[in-house]
Short mmCIF file of C-alpha atoms in Angstrom, two decimals:
data_model
loop_
_atom_site.label_atom_id
_atom_site.label_comp_id
_atom_site.label_asym_id
_atom_site.label_seq_id
_atom_site.Cartn_x
_atom_site.Cartn_y
_atom_site.Cartn_z
CA MET A 77 112.61 104.29 116.64
CA SER A 78 115.91 104.82 118.23
CA THR A 79 118.77 106.56 115.79
CA LEU A 80 122.25 105.89 116.15
CA ASN A 81 124.27 108.94 116.07
CA GLU A 82 126.83 110.40 118.68
CA TYR A 83 125.93 108.86 121.73
CA LEU A 84 123.47 105.92 122.85
CA SER A 85 122.31 106.28 126.33
CA LEU A 86 121.45 103.47 128.87
CA THR A 87 117.70 104.39 128.70
CA GLU A 88 117.84 104.25 124.82
CA PHE A 89 119.65 100.79 124.60
CA GLU A 90 117.11 99.29 126.94
CA SER A 91 114.35 100.62 125.14
CA ILE A 92 115.71 98.78 122.01
CA ILE A 93 116.25 95.59 123.96
CA PHE A 94 113.11 95.35 126.21
CA GLY A 95 110.78 97.75 124.41
CA ASN A 96 111.56 96.35 120.98
CA ASN A 97 112.21 99.95 119.59
CA GLN A 98 113.43 99.95 116.12
CA VAL A 99 116.94 100.88 115.29
CA ALA A 100 118.03 103.45 112.56
CA ILE A 101 121.29 104.87 111.53
CA SER A 102 121.72 108.48 110.96
CA ASP A 103 123.65 109.74 107.81
CA ALA A 104 126.13 111.08 110.01
CA VAL A 105 126.95 107.61 111.07
CA SER A 106 126.94 106.13 107.81
CA ASP A 107 129.19 109.04 106.54
CA ARG A 108 131.55 108.41 109.44
CA VAL A 109 132.11 104.78 109.17
CA LYS A 110 132.50 105.13 105.31
CA GLU A 111 135.27 107.88 106.00
CA SER A 112 136.90 105.34 108.23
CA PHE A 113 136.79 102.65 105.78
CA ASP A 114 137.99 104.59 103.11
CA PHE A 115 140.82 106.17 104.96
CA LEU A 116 142.00 102.64 105.99
CA LYS A 117 141.94 101.03 102.62
CA GLU A 118 144.20 103.78 101.55
CA PHE A 119 146.63 104.02 104.75
CA SER A 120 147.15 100.52 104.60
CA VAL A 121 148.86 100.32 101.25
CA ASN A 122 152.56 99.51 101.88
CA LYS A 123 152.11 99.68 105.82
CA ILE A 124 151.96 96.73 108.18
CA ILE A 125 148.67 96.83 109.92
CA TYR A 126 147.82 94.07 112.29
CA GLY A 127 145.07 91.96 110.99
CA VAL A 128 144.79 93.45 107.68
CA ASN A 129 148.26 92.18 106.23
CA THR A 130 149.46 90.15 109.02
CA GLY A 131 148.51 86.90 110.89
CA PHE A 132 146.51 87.12 114.14
CA GLY A 133 147.88 86.93 117.89
CA PRO A 134 151.10 85.27 118.02
CA MET A 135 151.03 84.75 114.41
CA ALA A 136 151.13 88.61 113.85
CA GLN A 137 154.85 88.02 112.85
CA TYR A 138 153.76 86.69 109.56
CA ARG A 139 152.97 88.66 106.40
CA ILE A 140 149.76 87.92 104.62
CA ASN A 141 149.94 88.36 100.89
CA GLU A 142 147.56 90.86 99.27
CA GLU A 143 145.46 87.99 97.42
CA ASP A 144 144.92 86.39 100.45
CA GLN A 145 143.92 88.91 102.86
CA ILE A 146 140.25 88.67 102.28
CA GLN A 147 140.44 84.84 102.97
CA LEU A 148 142.21 85.64 106.22
CA GLN A 149 139.11 87.24 107.46
CA TYR A 150 136.87 84.43 106.65
CA ASN A 151 139.35 81.83 107.87
CA LEU A 152 139.69 83.72 111.42
CA ILE A 153 135.43 83.77 111.34
CA ARG A 154 135.14 80.33 110.72
CA SER A 155 138.08 78.98 113.04
CA HIS A 156 136.83 80.79 115.95
CA ALA A 157 133.23 79.97 115.87
CA SER A 158 133.95 77.24 118.70
CA GLY A 159 131.50 78.01 121.48
CA THR A 160 130.11 75.50 123.48
CA GLY A 161 127.70 75.22 126.45
CA LYS A 162 123.86 76.47 126.31
CA PRO A 163 123.06 79.17 123.84
CA LEU A 164 122.70 82.65 125.30
CA SER A 165 119.18 83.99 125.53
CA PRO A 166 117.65 85.83 122.68
CA VAL A 167 117.43 89.20 124.49
CA CYS A 168 121.33 88.85 125.50
CA VAL A 169 122.12 88.30 121.88
CA LYS A 170 120.26 91.16 120.91
CA ALA A 171 122.39 93.57 123.50
CA ALA A 172 125.47 92.02 122.28
CA ILE A 173 124.50 92.92 118.57
CA LEU A 174 123.34 96.27 119.58
CA ALA A 175 126.53 96.96 122.02
CA ARG A 176 128.88 95.92 118.60
CA LEU A 177 126.67 98.04 116.49
CA ASN A 178 127.19 100.99 118.27
CA THR A 179 130.89 100.40 118.94
CA LEU A 180 131.51 100.23 115.01
CA SER A 181 129.44 103.18 114.55
CA LEU A 182 132.13 105.39 116.01
CA GLY A 183 134.05 105.00 113.05
CA ASN A 184 137.12 103.92 114.75
CA SER A 185 137.02 100.33 113.15
CA GLY A 186 137.50 100.91 109.26
CA VAL A 187 134.56 98.32 108.28
CA HIS A 188 132.34 98.91 105.13
CA PRO A 189 129.12 100.62 105.92
CA SER A 190 127.24 97.49 104.62
CA LEU A 191 128.17 95.82 108.06
CA ILE A 192 126.40 98.20 110.27
CA HIS A 193 123.24 98.05 108.23
CA LEU A 194 122.82 94.25 108.26
CA MET A 195 123.57 94.54 112.13
CA LYS A 196 120.89 96.93 112.31
CA GLU A 197 118.28 94.63 110.34
CA LEU A 198 119.36 91.63 112.51
CA ILE A 199 117.91 93.88 115.40
CA ASN A 200 114.88 95.27 113.78
CA LYS A 201 113.85 91.77 112.45
CA ASP A 202 114.44 89.63 115.46
CA ILE A 203 116.96 87.33 113.93
CA THR A 204 119.09 86.01 116.58
CA PRO A 205 122.52 84.51 115.93
CA LEU A 206 123.28 81.04 117.81
CA ILE A 207 126.10 82.04 120.31
CA PHE A 208 127.22 79.88 123.00
CA GLU A 209 127.68 80.67 126.76
CA HIS A 210 131.12 79.32 127.11
CA GLY A 211 134.31 80.34 124.79
CA GLY A 212 135.50 83.91 125.85
CA VAL A 213 138.40 84.45 128.10
CA GLY A 214 137.62 88.49 127.52
CA ALA A 215 141.07 89.44 126.74
CA SER A 216 141.30 90.14 122.85
CA GLY A 217 137.69 90.83 123.45
CA ASP A 218 134.85 87.99 123.16
CA LEU A 219 136.36 86.40 120.09
CA VAL A 220 134.56 83.24 120.05
CA GLN A 221 131.17 84.55 120.93
CA LEU A 222 131.48 87.33 118.42
CA ALA A 223 132.86 84.94 116.12
CA HIS A 224 129.40 83.30 115.86
CA LEU A 225 127.73 86.94 115.28
CA ALA A 226 130.25 87.17 112.46
CA LEU A 227 129.53 83.94 111.14
CA VAL A 228 125.65 84.85 110.62
CA LEU A 229 126.84 88.13 109.03
CA ILE A 230 128.67 86.20 106.42
CA GLY A 231 125.48 84.18 105.70
CA GLU A 232 126.71 81.07 107.52
CA GLY A 233 126.00 79.36 110.86
CA GLU A 234 122.65 79.42 112.50
CA VAL A 235 119.93 81.84 113.92
CA PHE A 236 116.95 81.49 116.09
CA TYR A 237 114.09 82.87 114.19
CA LYS A 238 110.39 82.89 115.23
CA GLY A 239 111.05 80.59 117.60
CA GLU A 240 112.86 78.18 115.70
CA ARG A 241 116.65 77.14 115.07
CA ARG A 242 117.24 77.69 111.41
CA ALA A 243 120.26 77.65 108.94
CA THR A 244 121.13 81.68 108.56
CA GLN A 245 121.05 81.28 104.74
CA GLU A 246 117.44 80.16 104.86
CA VAL A 247 115.99 82.75 107.11
CA PHE A 248 118.26 85.86 105.08
CA ALA A 249 116.52 84.43 101.98
CA LEU A 250 113.23 84.57 103.84
CA GLU A 251 113.81 88.24 104.86
CA ASN A 252 115.55 89.38 101.57
CA LEU A 253 118.89 89.92 103.47
CA GLU A 254 122.29 89.79 101.72
CA PRO A 255 125.38 88.84 103.56
CA ILE A 256 128.35 90.93 103.97
CA LYS A 257 131.21 90.99 101.50
CA VAL A 258 134.33 91.16 103.56
CA GLU A 259 136.39 94.13 102.41
CA ILE A 260 139.49 94.84 104.49
CA ARG A 261 139.10 93.61 108.26
CA GLU A 262 135.33 93.06 108.91
CA GLY A 263 136.28 89.68 110.70
CA LEU A 264 138.71 91.20 113.15
CA ALA A 265 136.67 94.42 113.92
CA LEU A 266 133.58 92.37 114.65
CA MET A 267 135.43 89.89 116.92
CA ASN A 268 137.89 91.98 118.75
CA GLY A 269 135.93 93.69 121.40
CA THR A 270 133.76 93.57 124.76
CA SER A 271 130.46 93.51 123.11
CA VAL A 272 129.03 90.17 124.22
CA MET A 273 130.00 90.72 127.94
CA THR A 274 128.69 94.31 127.89
CA GLY A 275 125.43 93.12 126.12
CA ILE A 276 124.81 90.50 128.70
CA GLY A 277 125.98 93.11 131.54
CA VAL A 278 123.19 95.78 130.21
CA VAL A 279 120.54 92.66 130.52
CA ASN A 280 121.93 91.87 133.83
CA VAL A 281 121.82 95.62 135.31
CA PHE A 282 118.10 95.88 134.01
CA HIS A 283 117.05 92.89 136.07
CA ALA A 284 119.24 93.65 139.05
CA LYS A 285 117.25 97.22 139.24
CA LYS A 286 113.96 94.87 139.17
CA LEU A 287 115.25 92.72 141.97
CA LEU A 288 116.22 95.71 144.05
CA ASP A 289 112.83 97.34 143.92
CA TRP A 290 111.06 94.07 144.84
CA SER A 291 113.35 93.30 147.80
CA LEU A 292 112.69 96.80 149.13
CA LYS A 293 108.83 96.35 148.41
CA PHE A 294 108.94 93.03 150.18
CA SER A 295 111.15 94.46 153.32
CA CYS A 296 108.43 97.09 153.69
CA ALA A 297 105.96 94.43 153.57
CA ILE A 298 107.31 92.41 156.35
CA ASN A 299 107.91 95.57 158.58
CA GLU A 300 104.22 95.98 158.22
CA MET A 301 103.20 92.91 159.23
CA VAL A 302 105.37 92.80 162.60
CA GLN A 303 103.94 96.37 163.00
CA ALA A 304 107.64 97.98 163.06
CA TYR A 305 108.47 101.21 164.43
CA ASP A 306 109.19 103.69 161.53
CA ASP A 307 112.61 105.29 162.79
CA HIS A 308 114.89 102.52 161.24
CA PHE A 309 113.87 104.08 157.80
CA SER A 310 113.25 107.77 158.85
CA SER A 311 115.22 110.53 157.00
CA GLU A 312 116.52 111.81 160.61
CA LEU A 313 118.28 108.52 161.16
CA ASN A 314 119.51 107.52 157.61
CA ASP A 315 120.58 111.27 156.91
CA THR A 316 123.13 110.92 159.55
CA LYS A 317 124.87 108.54 157.04
CA HIS A 318 126.39 110.24 154.07
CA HIS A 319 125.72 107.31 151.60
CA LYS A 320 123.55 108.18 148.66
CA GLY A 321 122.05 104.59 148.15
CA GLN A 322 121.03 104.11 151.83
CA ARG A 323 119.44 107.72 151.78
CA GLU A 324 117.49 106.74 148.52
CA VAL A 325 116.44 103.12 150.00
CA ALA A 326 115.15 104.72 152.94
CA THR A 327 113.06 107.49 151.07
CA LYS A 328 111.61 104.70 149.05
CA MET A 329 110.70 102.96 152.30
CA ARG A 330 108.92 105.91 153.51
CA ALA A 331 107.04 106.49 150.45
CA ASN A 332 106.13 102.45 150.25
CA LEU A 333 104.72 102.84 153.65
CA ALA A 334 103.21 106.32 153.76
CA ASP A 335 99.47 105.05 153.93
CA SER A 336 100.03 101.97 155.93
CA THR A 337 97.90 101.60 159.14
CA LEU A 338 100.36 99.10 160.71
CA ILE A 339 103.66 100.96 160.78
CA ARG A 340 104.05 102.38 164.47
CA LYS A 341 105.65 105.40 165.92
CA ARG A 342 108.01 104.97 168.61
CA GLU A 343 106.66 107.92 170.72
CA ASP A 344 103.26 106.42 171.01
CA HIS A 345 104.37 103.48 172.76
CA LEU A 346 107.85 103.12 173.93
CA TYR A 347 108.34 106.81 174.30
CA SER A 348 105.05 107.50 176.00
CA GLY A 349 105.80 107.13 179.61
CA ASP A 350 103.13 104.51 179.95
CA ASN A 351 104.95 101.35 179.83
CA THR A 352 105.97 99.87 183.23
CA GLU A 353 107.07 96.20 182.15
CA GLU A 354 110.32 94.73 183.58
CA VAL A 355 110.60 92.59 180.36
CA PHE A 356 109.10 93.89 177.33
CA LYS A 357 106.54 91.47 175.35
CA GLU A 358 107.17 93.68 172.14
CA LYS A 359 110.54 93.98 170.41
CA VAL A 360 112.11 96.98 171.20
CA GLN A 361 114.16 96.70 167.88
CA GLU A 362 113.41 94.44 165.03
CA TYR A 363 116.08 91.65 163.66
CA TYR A 364 118.60 93.12 161.45
CA SER A 365 116.91 91.56 158.09
CA LEU A 366 113.97 94.02 158.95
CA ARG A 367 115.65 97.01 160.62
CA CYS A 368 119.03 97.20 158.47
CA VAL A 369 117.50 97.62 155.14
CA PRO A 370 118.79 100.84 154.21
CA GLN A 371 122.07 99.83 155.09
CA ILE A 372 121.90 96.35 153.30
CA LEU A 373 120.12 97.38 150.14
CA GLY A 374 121.97 100.88 150.02
CA PRO A 375 125.11 99.43 148.75
CA VAL A 376 123.30 97.19 146.39
CA LEU A 377 121.91 100.17 144.82
CA ASP A 378 125.02 102.23 144.68
CA THR A 379 126.86 99.33 143.15
CA ILE A 380 123.91 98.82 140.36
CA ASN A 381 124.15 102.54 139.66
CA ASN A 382 127.98 102.27 139.27
CA VAL A 383 127.86 99.18 137.00
CA ALA A 384 125.39 100.99 134.91
CA THR A 385 127.73 103.87 134.33
CA ILE A 386 130.48 101.82 133.30
CA LEU A 387 128.32 99.64 130.75
CA GLU A 388 127.26 102.76 129.08
CA ASP A 389 130.79 104.14 128.76
CA GLU A 390 131.70 100.68 127.33
CA PHE A 391 129.35 100.60 124.70
CA ASN A 392 129.97 103.97 123.56
CA SER A 393 133.80 102.98 123.27
CA ALA A 394 135.78 101.91 120.46
CA ASN A 395 137.10 98.55 122.08
CA ASP A 396 138.63 96.66 119.19
CA ASN A 397 142.13 96.61 117.86
CA PRO A 398 143.75 98.56 115.96
CA ILE A 399 141.88 101.80 116.47
CA ILE A 400 141.38 103.84 113.30
CA ASP A 401 141.91 107.65 113.60
CA VAL A 402 140.69 109.30 110.69
CA LYS A 403 141.30 112.95 112.13
CA ASN A 404 145.14 112.35 112.77
CA LYS A 405 145.53 110.01 109.81
CA HIS A 406 146.85 107.09 112.07
CA VAL A 407 146.30 103.77 113.24
CA TYR A 408 147.19 103.00 116.54
CA HIS A 409 147.67 99.25 118.12
CA GLY A 410 146.93 98.66 121.74
CA GLY A 411 144.48 96.82 123.80
CA ASN A 412 141.27 98.36 123.95
CA PHE A 413 139.58 95.06 123.68
CA HIS A 414 140.63 94.04 127.26
CA GLY A 415 137.46 93.12 129.18
CA ASP A 416 138.82 94.25 132.92
CA TYR A 417 136.13 96.94 133.32
CA ILE A 418 133.16 94.80 132.63
CA SER A 419 134.74 91.69 134.17
CA LEU A 420 135.22 93.74 137.58
CA GLU A 421 131.86 95.35 137.33
CA MET A 422 130.04 91.97 136.72
CA ASP A 423 131.83 90.64 139.69
CA LYS A 424 130.70 93.56 141.95
CA LEU A 425 127.11 93.03 140.55
CA LYS A 426 126.84 89.42 141.31
CA ILE A 427 128.24 90.12 144.75
CA VAL A 428 125.32 92.56 145.91
CA ILE A 429 122.58 90.22 143.96
CA THR A 430 123.88 87.50 146.13
CA LYS A 431 123.77 89.70 149.34
CA LEU A 432 119.91 90.78 148.24
CA THR A 433 119.19 87.07 148.00
CA MET A 434 120.66 86.31 151.49
CA LEU A 435 118.53 89.15 152.94
CA SER A 436 115.59 87.65 151.16
CA GLU A 437 116.45 84.09 152.47
CA ARG A 438 116.90 85.52 156.23
CA GLN A 439 113.52 87.31 155.91
CA LEU A 440 111.80 84.26 154.79
CA ASN A 441 113.28 82.34 157.59
CA TYR A 442 112.10 85.23 159.77
CA LEU A 443 108.53 84.55 158.53
CA LEU A 444 108.66 80.60 158.84
CA ASN A 445 110.14 80.20 162.27
CA SER A 446 107.37 81.10 164.96
CA LYS A 447 109.88 81.16 167.65
CA ILE A 448 111.49 84.16 165.93
CA ASN A 449 108.44 85.94 164.82
CA GLU A 450 105.98 85.25 167.39
CA ILE A 451 103.06 86.10 165.48
CA LEU A 452 102.72 83.46 162.65
CA PRO A 453 102.21 79.62 162.81
CA PRO A 454 105.26 77.21 161.95
CA PHE A 455 105.92 77.52 158.20
CA VAL A 456 103.08 79.99 157.78
CA ASN A 457 100.98 76.92 157.61
CA LEU A 458 97.52 77.73 157.23
CA GLY A 459 96.35 74.18 157.45
CA THR A 460 96.40 71.60 160.44
CA LEU A 461 99.65 71.76 162.03
CA GLY A 462 101.44 68.41 162.02
CA PHE A 463 99.33 67.41 159.37
CA ASN A 464 100.02 69.87 156.69
CA PHE A 465 103.35 71.58 155.70
CA GLY A 466 102.69 74.98 154.64
CA MET A 467 105.85 76.80 153.26
CA GLN A 468 108.24 74.02 154.65
CA GLY A 469 109.09 72.51 151.49
CA VAL A 470 110.10 75.50 149.41
CA GLN A 471 112.18 76.79 152.19
CA PHE A 472 114.76 74.08 151.10
CA THR A 473 114.83 75.26 147.65
CA ALA A 474 115.20 79.19 148.88
CA THR A 475 118.25 77.89 151.07
CA SER A 476 119.80 75.75 148.32
CA THR A 477 119.91 78.28 145.92
CA THR A 478 120.96 81.16 148.07
CA ALA A 479 124.10 78.89 148.94
CA GLU A 480 124.40 78.36 145.26
CA ASN A 481 124.60 82.10 144.73
CA GLN A 482 127.30 82.47 147.58
CA MET A 483 129.38 79.90 145.66
CA LEU A 484 128.97 81.45 142.23
CA SER A 485 129.94 84.92 143.87
CA ASN A 486 133.65 84.09 143.90
CA PRO A 487 135.39 86.65 141.59
CA MET A 488 136.11 85.82 137.86
CA TYR A 489 137.94 88.77 137.33
CA ILE A 490 140.98 87.26 139.17
CA HIS A 491 141.05 84.01 137.26
CA SER A 492 143.43 85.06 134.63
CA ILE A 493 145.03 81.86 132.87
CA PRO A 494 147.29 82.77 129.95
CA ASN A 495 146.40 81.22 126.60
CA ASN A 496 146.94 81.80 122.71
CA ASN A 497 150.60 80.72 123.12
CA ASP A 498 151.11 83.32 125.96
CA ASN A 499 150.21 86.21 123.73
CA GLN A 500 147.31 86.78 126.06
CA ASP A 501 149.40 86.28 129.06
CA ILE A 502 146.69 87.97 131.31
CA VAL A 503 142.92 88.02 130.45
CA SER A 504 139.75 89.28 132.08
CA MET A 505 137.57 86.46 132.13
CA GLY A 506 134.71 89.19 131.39
CA THR A 507 132.43 86.96 129.57
CA ASN A 508 132.50 84.12 132.05
CA ALA A 509 131.69 87.14 134.61
CA ALA A 510 128.78 88.13 133.03
CA VAL A 511 127.29 84.71 132.44
CA ILE A 512 127.61 83.59 135.89
CA THR A 513 126.06 86.97 137.02
CA ALA A 514 123.08 86.30 134.92
CA LYS A 515 122.85 82.59 136.70
CA VAL A 516 122.85 84.52 140.25
CA ILE A 517 120.25 86.94 138.81
CA GLU A 518 118.04 84.17 138.02
CA ASN A 519 118.62 82.42 141.26
CA ALA A 520 117.36 85.55 142.85
CA TYR A 521 114.16 85.72 141.15
CA GLU A 522 113.30 81.93 142.59
CA VAL A 523 114.18 82.83 146.29
CA LEU A 524 112.30 85.92 146.05
CA ALA A 525 109.32 84.32 144.41
CA ILE A 526 109.27 81.81 147.44
CA GLU A 527 109.44 84.87 149.67
CA LEU A 528 106.58 86.74 148.10
CA ILE A 529 104.37 83.53 148.18
CA THR A 530 105.04 83.32 151.98
CA ILE A 531 104.40 87.04 152.41
CA VAL A 532 101.03 86.90 150.85
CA GLN A 533 100.16 83.63 152.77
CA ALA A 534 101.06 85.57 156.18
CA ILE A 535 99.05 88.54 155.22
CA ASP A 536 95.94 86.06 154.80
CA TYR A 537 96.80 84.54 158.24
CA LEU A 538 96.84 87.99 159.91
CA GLU A 539 94.18 89.24 158.09
CA GLN A 540 95.76 92.67 157.35
CA LYS A 541 95.03 92.84 153.63
CA ASP A 542 92.69 95.65 154.37
CA LYS A 543 95.68 97.30 156.77
CA ILE A 544 98.74 97.14 154.45
CA SER A 545 99.96 99.89 152.21
CA THR A 546 98.72 100.55 148.76
CA VAL A 547 101.96 99.43 147.53
CA THR A 548 101.97 96.05 149.44
CA LYS A 549 98.19 95.58 148.57
CA LYS A 550 98.88 95.98 144.59
CA ILE A 551 101.37 93.12 145.12
CA TYR A 552 99.11 91.00 147.33
CA ASP A 553 96.18 91.41 144.69
CA ASP A 554 98.34 90.71 141.72
CA ILE A 555 99.75 87.51 143.32
CA ARG A 556 96.29 86.18 144.50
CA VAL A 557 95.28 86.34 140.80
CA ILE A 558 98.28 84.08 140.20
CA ILE A 559 97.93 81.74 142.98
CA PRO A 560 95.17 80.94 145.37
CA ARG A 561 95.15 80.86 149.43
CA PHE A 562 96.20 77.23 150.28
CA GLU A 563 95.79 75.59 153.36
CA LYS A 564 95.82 72.22 152.07
CA ASP A 565 99.21 70.94 150.70
CA GLN A 566 100.00 71.85 146.93
CA VAL A 567 102.45 70.82 144.35
CA MET A 568 104.53 74.08 144.64
CA TYR A 569 107.00 74.26 141.82
CA PRO A 570 104.35 75.51 139.24
CA PHE A 571 103.21 78.48 141.83
CA VAL A 572 106.86 79.37 142.28
CA GLN A 573 107.24 79.52 138.38
CA LYS A 574 104.43 81.65 137.71
CA VAL A 575 105.43 83.84 140.60
CA LYS A 576 109.08 84.16 139.04
CA GLU A 577 107.73 85.03 135.95
CA TYR A 578 105.56 87.94 137.50
CA LEU A 579 108.63 89.15 139.18
CA MET A 580 110.89 89.12 136.03
CA ASN A 581 108.06 90.44 133.29
CA PHE A 582 106.23 92.76 135.67
#
C-alpha cells in the first residue's frame, strides 16, 4: 500500500504502476484538499477567477453567470473529449491518473475531496479510462487527453475493464462507484495539467532503464565471444573521464564479466614480448561498437537519470491554472500547465534510445558479417551455406526499425504551432513527444530481440556456453527455453515476438 502524503518518489510511483501496489490517501491530504476547496469557494465570491466565473482560453473575457458556472465545467469536459488515434495503453493511462491525482493532492487546485478519492478507486480497481494518443499540444496541459479522464470521472465516456471496452456507467454500477458532482472548477482542474505526458514519461523511463541494462549485457556477451581485451572497460581507463554515466557503465561491465573465462588481458598477449608477427592476425583493438560501450551507453545512462529527476519533480508539482494559495489567501494566474520541461526531456530520451538502438544494430551487423568478425559463418548460419539463410531475414527488420527510430528522433519540442485563436501562441507538444518516445522504445525492444537471438545462436556455433560469464549464461538459458537452436530455416516472427516480450517483462 502506498499512501499519498507529502511527496511521491519515482520508486513509489513505479511500484503502483508496475507492482500493482494499492493507493491510499492520508488524512493530511484529504484535509489539505478540503481546505483548498473551502478557501476557493469563499474567495471566488465577487472576484473574477479564470475558469470559475469566466469562459476559457480566448473566451475568458466573457463573464459566466452564477447559475451557469457548474454547467460550464461539464461543457468544457464534454467539448474537449475529442481525441483520436489509438487508445493509450492501460499502464500509461494508470500512470497519467496517478500523476494527476498526486498533483491535485497538493492542495493548489481547489477541487472537492470526492474527486481524488474516485481517482484513487480507478487506480486500485484497474478501471482504465479510454484516452486516445492524439489531441494534446501540451500547452494548457494535456487538455484533450485529460478531458477523456474527466469524462469518466463524471460517469460518462468509456473505460477498459477486465479486458473489455465498456460504458463507464455500467462499470461504475458493477463496482458501486459514484461519479463526481462538479462543485467549482473540477473540470478545469482535471484538464489543465501535464499529467498525461508525465505519466507516459514515467512508463518510458521505466522501459528505457530496462533497454539500457539489456544493451549493456548484450555488449558484454559479444565482447566475450570475440575474446576481447579487458582494458577498454577497465577502471583505470574510464576513470580518466569525469562522466558519471561512463564510469558506471564500465563498472557494470566489469561486474558482468567478472567470471568469464573468455575475456583476455592485454599483458598476457600483446604486452608479453613474445609476439613477432609483422601483420597481426588478432585485432589489436576491437570495432567501436564493442570497444566504446562505456562512452556510448554512458550518456544514455546520464540522460535517463536526468529525465527521471525531471519527471519526479513534475508529478510532485502543481501544474494547473490558476494556482490556489491557501496560505497567502490568494489565487495566482499563470502558466504552470505548460509542458516544456517534459517535452524537452522526452526528446532527449528518444534520442538516446535511438542511439542505443543504433549500437544494437551495428553489433548485430558485426555478428552477421563474417568478413568483419572472422569467427562466425555468414549471418550466423548454423545450417548449409547457400541453402539456408540463418539470421539474414531478420537483419532487414532490425535495419528498417532502426531507421524508423532515427526518423522519429527529430524533436517535437521545437514544433510549436499556434492554436486556440492564438491564445496558445507557443506550445510544447509534450504529449506528442511522450507518445513518439514510447514508439521509439518499443522499436528498440524489437531490434534488441533480434540481436539477442543472434547472440545465442553465435554462442552455440562457437561452443562457448560453458565459458561465458554467469550473467550471459543466465540470458542464454532463458532464451533457449523460449526458442530452440535452429539450423533449418524457420518462420522467425513468432520467435522475435516471444523474445521481445521476454525483454519487456523480465
